[in-house]
Short mmCIF file of C-alpha atoms in Angstrom, two decimals:
data_model
loop_
_atom_site.label_atom_id
_atom_site.label_comp_id
_atom_site.label_asym_id
_atom_site.label_seq_id
_atom_site.Cartn_x
_atom_site.Cartn_y
_atom_site.Cartn_z
CA UNK A 1 3.69 -5.73 -18.15
CA UNK A 2 3.82 -1.81 -17.17
CA UNK A 3 0.53 -0.94 -20.02
CA UNK A 4 -1.09 -2.85 -18.57
CA UNK A 5 -0.66 -1.29 -15.01
CA UNK A 6 -1.42 2.23 -16.11
CA UNK A 7 -4.21 0.56 -18.38
CA UNK A 8 -6.43 -0.20 -14.10
CA UNK A 9 -8.13 2.37 -11.53
CA UNK A 10 -6.20 3.84 -9.24
CA UNK A 11 -7.95 2.43 -6.58
CA UNK A 12 -6.89 -1.37 -7.93
CA UNK A 13 -3.09 0.30 -7.70
CA UNK A 14 -3.46 1.35 -4.69
CA UNK A 15 -4.57 -2.15 -3.85
CA UNK A 16 -1.92 -4.23 -5.81
CA UNK A 17 0.73 -1.95 -4.29
CA UNK A 18 -0.40 -2.61 -1.27
CA UNK A 19 0.06 -6.80 -1.45
CA UNK A 20 3.67 -5.49 -3.14
CA UNK A 21 4.33 -3.99 0.31
CA UNK A 22 2.57 -6.88 2.53
CA UNK A 23 4.13 -9.33 0.46
CA UNK A 24 7.55 -7.93 0.88
CA UNK A 25 6.68 -8.23 4.66
CA UNK A 26 6.11 -11.55 3.90
CA UNK A 27 8.87 -12.46 2.58
CA UNK A 28 11.07 -11.51 5.28
CA UNK A 29 8.97 -13.00 8.38
CA UNK A 30 9.77 -16.42 6.19
CA UNK A 31 13.65 -15.72 6.94
CA UNK A 32 12.19 -18.16 10.12
CA UNK A 33 12.30 -21.11 7.23
CA UNK A 34 15.60 -20.61 5.84
CA UNK A 35 17.55 -19.65 8.68
CA UNK A 36 18.12 -20.01 13.02
CA UNK A 37 19.09 -16.45 13.94
CA UNK A 38 20.22 -13.89 11.37
CA UNK A 39 23.14 -11.85 13.03
CA UNK A 40 22.38 -8.77 15.43
CA UNK A 41 25.09 -6.36 13.25
CA UNK A 42 22.83 -7.30 9.68
CA UNK A 43 19.65 -6.83 11.52
CA UNK A 44 20.62 -3.25 12.70
CA UNK A 45 21.57 -2.72 9.59
CA UNK A 46 18.65 -3.63 7.52
CA UNK A 47 16.70 -1.28 10.29
CA UNK A 48 18.86 1.50 9.56
CA UNK A 49 18.11 1.33 6.30
CA UNK A 50 14.20 0.97 6.54
CA UNK A 51 14.82 4.52 8.48
CA UNK A 52 16.68 5.69 5.88
CA UNK A 53 13.95 4.79 3.68
CA UNK A 54 11.02 6.46 5.21
CA UNK A 55 12.52 9.65 6.33
CA UNK A 56 12.75 9.84 2.72
CA UNK A 57 9.62 8.70 1.38
CA UNK A 58 8.33 11.54 3.82
CA UNK A 59 9.87 13.69 1.82
CA UNK A 60 9.87 12.93 -1.91
CA UNK A 61 6.66 12.12 -1.82
CA UNK A 62 4.72 13.24 0.01
CA UNK A 63 5.02 16.28 2.12
CA UNK A 64 7.31 17.99 -0.86
CA UNK A 65 3.29 17.11 -3.33
CA UNK A 66 1.65 18.09 -0.32
CA UNK A 67 3.56 21.78 -0.44
CA UNK A 68 3.06 21.98 -4.35
CA UNK A 69 -0.68 21.14 -3.99
CA UNK A 70 -1.32 23.23 -1.34
CA UNK A 71 -0.67 26.45 -3.62
CA UNK A 72 -4.00 27.31 -4.39
CA UNK A 73 -5.56 26.49 -0.99
CA UNK A 74 -7.11 30.16 -0.48
CA UNK A 75 -7.32 29.83 3.59
CA UNK A 76 -3.82 29.34 4.45
CA UNK A 77 -0.61 29.27 2.65
CA UNK A 78 1.50 25.70 2.18
CA UNK A 79 4.42 25.51 4.65
CA UNK A 80 0.87 25.93 6.56
CA UNK A 81 -1.45 23.14 5.08
CA UNK A 82 2.18 20.76 5.53
CA UNK A 83 2.60 21.34 8.93
CA UNK A 84 -1.23 20.86 10.00
CA UNK A 85 -1.31 17.98 8.20
CA UNK A 86 2.21 17.24 9.34
CA UNK A 87 1.93 17.25 13.09
CA UNK A 88 -1.52 15.73 13.27
CA UNK A 89 0.36 12.50 11.76
CA UNK A 90 2.65 12.61 14.72
CA UNK A 91 -0.12 13.16 17.46
CA UNK A 92 -1.97 10.26 16.13
CA UNK A 93 0.36 7.89 15.71
CA UNK A 94 1.44 9.15 19.28
CA UNK A 95 -2.00 9.02 20.95
CA UNK A 96 -1.90 5.62 19.19
CA UNK A 97 0.87 3.94 21.25
CA UNK A 98 0.11 5.65 24.46
CA UNK A 99 -4.14 4.53 24.81
CA UNK A 100 -3.66 0.97 22.41
CA UNK A 101 -2.01 -1.71 24.83
CA UNK A 102 0.89 -3.35 22.45
CA UNK A 103 4.14 -3.93 23.06
CA UNK A 104 7.44 -2.51 21.78
CA UNK A 105 9.51 -4.80 19.46
CA UNK A 106 12.41 -4.03 21.96
CA UNK A 107 10.01 -4.59 25.23
CA UNK A 108 11.85 -7.17 26.98
CA UNK A 109 10.05 -7.64 30.04
CA UNK A 110 8.63 -11.33 31.06
CA UNK A 111 5.44 -11.92 29.77
CA UNK A 112 3.06 -15.12 28.51
CA UNK A 113 4.51 -15.42 24.85
CA UNK A 114 0.71 -15.33 23.78
CA UNK A 115 0.21 -12.19 25.29
CA UNK A 116 3.58 -10.74 23.77
CA UNK A 117 2.92 -11.90 20.69
CA UNK A 118 -0.61 -10.66 20.16
CA UNK A 119 0.75 -7.18 21.31
CA UNK A 120 4.34 -7.27 19.44
CA UNK A 121 1.94 -7.91 16.27
CA UNK A 122 -0.72 -5.31 17.29
CA UNK A 123 2.07 -2.49 17.22
CA UNK A 124 3.42 -3.13 14.07
CA UNK A 125 -0.19 -3.61 13.07
CA UNK A 126 -1.09 -0.07 13.62
CA UNK A 127 1.87 1.20 12.67
CA UNK A 128 1.63 -0.10 8.85
CA UNK A 129 -1.67 1.96 8.59
CA UNK A 130 -0.89 4.88 7.79
CA UNK A 131 1.81 3.31 5.43
CA UNK A 132 -0.41 1.70 3.19
CA UNK A 133 -2.60 5.10 3.94
CA UNK A 134 0.67 6.59 2.72
CA UNK A 135 1.11 4.98 -1.06
CA UNK A 136 -3.13 5.02 -1.80
CA UNK A 137 -3.30 8.66 -1.30
CA UNK A 138 -0.77 8.96 -3.44
CA UNK A 139 -2.46 6.49 -5.93
CA UNK A 140 -5.40 8.65 -5.44
CA UNK A 141 -3.06 11.84 -5.93
CA UNK A 142 -2.51 10.58 -9.07
CA UNK A 143 -6.42 10.10 -10.71
CA UNK A 144 -7.28 13.19 -9.24
CA UNK A 145 -4.74 15.14 -12.02
CA UNK A 146 -3.23 17.65 -9.34
CA UNK A 147 1.04 17.82 -11.70
CA UNK A 148 2.85 17.65 -8.29
CA UNK A 149 1.43 13.57 -8.21
CA UNK A 150 2.99 11.65 -10.60
CA UNK A 151 2.20 7.38 -10.54
CA UNK A 152 6.88 6.53 -10.84
CA UNK A 153 6.71 8.01 -8.25
CA UNK A 154 4.27 6.39 -6.16
CA UNK A 155 4.79 3.26 -7.01
CA UNK A 156 8.13 4.83 -5.82
CA UNK A 157 6.80 5.00 -2.90
CA UNK A 158 5.31 1.21 -2.30
CA UNK A 159 8.89 -0.22 -2.94
CA UNK A 160 9.94 2.32 -0.26
CA UNK A 161 7.55 1.38 2.19
CA UNK A 162 8.30 -2.52 0.09
CA UNK A 163 12.14 -2.44 0.95
CA UNK A 164 11.29 -1.20 4.18
CA UNK A 165 8.83 -3.37 4.93
CA UNK A 166 11.29 -6.12 4.68
CA UNK A 167 13.32 -6.50 8.09
CA UNK A 168 10.03 -5.84 9.82
CA UNK A 169 9.01 -8.40 9.26
CA UNK A 170 11.86 -10.62 9.83
CA UNK A 171 12.27 -8.62 13.36
CA UNK A 172 8.65 -10.18 13.85
CA UNK A 173 9.07 -12.87 13.40
CA UNK A 174 12.53 -13.95 14.13
CA UNK A 175 12.32 -12.98 17.77
CA UNK A 176 9.44 -14.95 17.84
CA UNK A 177 11.56 -18.12 16.74
CA UNK A 178 13.87 -17.33 19.34
CA UNK A 179 11.36 -17.05 22.02
CA UNK A 180 10.21 -21.19 20.92
CA UNK A 181 7.18 -20.18 18.84
CA UNK A 182 6.83 -22.40 15.57
CA UNK A 183 8.27 -21.55 12.51
CA UNK A 184 5.09 -21.65 11.14
CA UNK A 185 3.64 -19.36 13.67
CA UNK A 186 6.23 -16.89 13.67
CA UNK A 187 5.64 -16.58 9.90
CA UNK A 188 1.75 -15.72 9.67
CA UNK A 189 2.68 -13.62 13.10
CA UNK A 190 5.48 -12.02 10.86
CA UNK A 191 3.43 -12.15 7.49
CA UNK A 192 0.29 -10.34 9.53
CA UNK A 193 1.12 -8.10 11.06
CA UNK A 194 1.94 -5.82 6.84
CA UNK A 195 -1.88 -7.39 6.01
CA UNK A 196 -3.26 -3.82 6.57
CA UNK A 197 -1.42 -2.08 3.76
CA UNK A 198 -3.62 -3.08 1.07
CA UNK A 199 -6.53 -2.75 2.87
CA UNK A 200 -5.37 1.29 4.40
CA UNK A 201 -3.67 1.61 0.54
CA UNK A 202 -7.47 1.28 -0.84
CA UNK A 203 -9.26 3.76 1.15
CA UNK A 204 -6.26 6.15 0.96
CA UNK A 205 -6.89 5.64 -2.57
CA UNK A 206 -10.42 5.98 -2.01
CA UNK A 207 -10.27 8.59 0.12
CA UNK A 208 -8.65 10.89 -1.85
CA UNK A 209 -11.46 10.37 -5.74
CA UNK A 210 -13.87 12.06 -3.07
CA UNK A 211 -12.79 14.49 -1.00
CA UNK A 212 -10.10 15.34 -3.44
CA UNK A 213 -9.59 18.96 -1.03
CA UNK A 214 -8.00 17.81 1.91
CA UNK A 215 -5.39 15.63 -0.30
CA UNK A 216 -2.05 17.89 0.75
CA UNK A 217 -3.58 17.03 4.47
CA UNK A 218 -3.92 13.86 3.84
CA UNK A 219 -0.40 13.84 2.73
CA UNK A 220 1.02 15.64 5.16
CA UNK A 221 -0.44 13.17 7.48
CA UNK A 222 0.61 10.51 6.56
CA UNK A 223 4.48 11.83 6.37
CA UNK A 224 4.10 12.75 9.44
CA UNK A 225 2.61 9.86 11.49
CA UNK A 226 5.34 7.53 9.43
CA UNK A 227 8.68 9.97 11.02
CA UNK A 228 7.48 10.01 14.32
CA UNK A 229 7.19 5.68 13.44
CA UNK A 230 11.30 6.33 12.25
CA UNK A 231 11.83 8.91 15.23
CA UNK A 232 10.65 6.57 18.72
CA UNK A 233 10.86 2.82 17.30
CA UNK A 234 12.64 2.22 14.13
CA UNK A 235 16.30 4.32 14.66
CA UNK A 236 16.36 3.35 18.68
CA UNK A 237 15.82 -0.32 18.30
CA UNK A 238 18.34 0.20 15.32
CA UNK A 239 20.89 1.19 17.85
CA UNK A 240 19.99 -0.44 21.22
CA UNK A 241 23.07 -3.10 20.47
CA UNK A 242 25.21 -0.70 20.11
CA UNK A 243 26.14 -0.43 16.67
CA UNK A 244 24.49 2.93 16.47
CA UNK A 245 27.23 4.02 13.71
CA UNK A 246 26.69 0.85 11.49
CA UNK A 247 23.12 1.37 11.59
CA UNK A 248 23.25 5.84 11.59
CA UNK A 249 25.93 5.18 7.69
CA UNK A 250 23.20 2.78 6.65
CA UNK A 251 20.31 5.09 7.56
CA UNK A 252 22.42 7.29 5.05
CA UNK A 253 22.74 5.36 2.11
CA UNK A 254 18.96 4.76 2.98
CA UNK A 255 17.99 8.37 2.71
CA UNK A 256 20.10 7.92 -0.55
CA UNK A 257 18.16 4.53 -2.49
CA UNK A 258 14.86 6.00 -2.16
CA UNK A 259 15.69 9.91 -2.85
CA UNK A 260 17.06 8.78 -5.73
CA UNK A 261 14.21 6.27 -7.18
CA UNK A 262 11.81 8.85 -6.39
CA UNK A 263 13.45 12.09 -7.83
CA UNK A 264 14.26 10.09 -11.19
CA UNK A 265 11.32 7.48 -11.31
CA UNK A 266 8.48 10.70 -10.09
#
């Protein structure tokens, strides 16, 4: 199976990795068919864990390789390249949050259910785009021949994003079910939030192949976007029910798991 995967082009590898991350989102959303309710503490644990995974992935799979790749830059020192890309990624998500109509998962404002569904789906979908790009860029970096990029590291990144997508699917689908939306529609909304990831992964892999000099910036950009999402969405939502210590500890566990996966495999 692994040899078959190795024989594929980086674009197909990125596509399969994106389909994997989307599939775990769908698996999380499918919880609406199995249970009536997910306990708040379990949900907060999963969100904290997801935050830790994303933070670790941002450094070990994105920022660190970006700094290594920027060593050959003739214009800027490596730390400047990484810092510029990182800040632009965070700014990108900030601008999306400010100017594109959407709803945060924790927003309890009274609107029509259909509007809440759409806005919540929009928010999660927008935040999944940089995750898909990160996966695609990681596979594209391997194809470009950078020594600091490895196929195992790209796979570890996809696995880490998939792990954090599972509670994300639950977090979208279960509240909708509580509001009276049918199980099928709740599932479709939940899994649909990540359908952009395979598309973004392919775009990321193609972009790297076409314009290799932007790779350090692209990796750093994806890292900044992911960290912004963690800081603004994942961590606050994991702690809003009063389970701060649980969420903090699960974040540490998630970080450790992703760090081990990335370092051991990469």
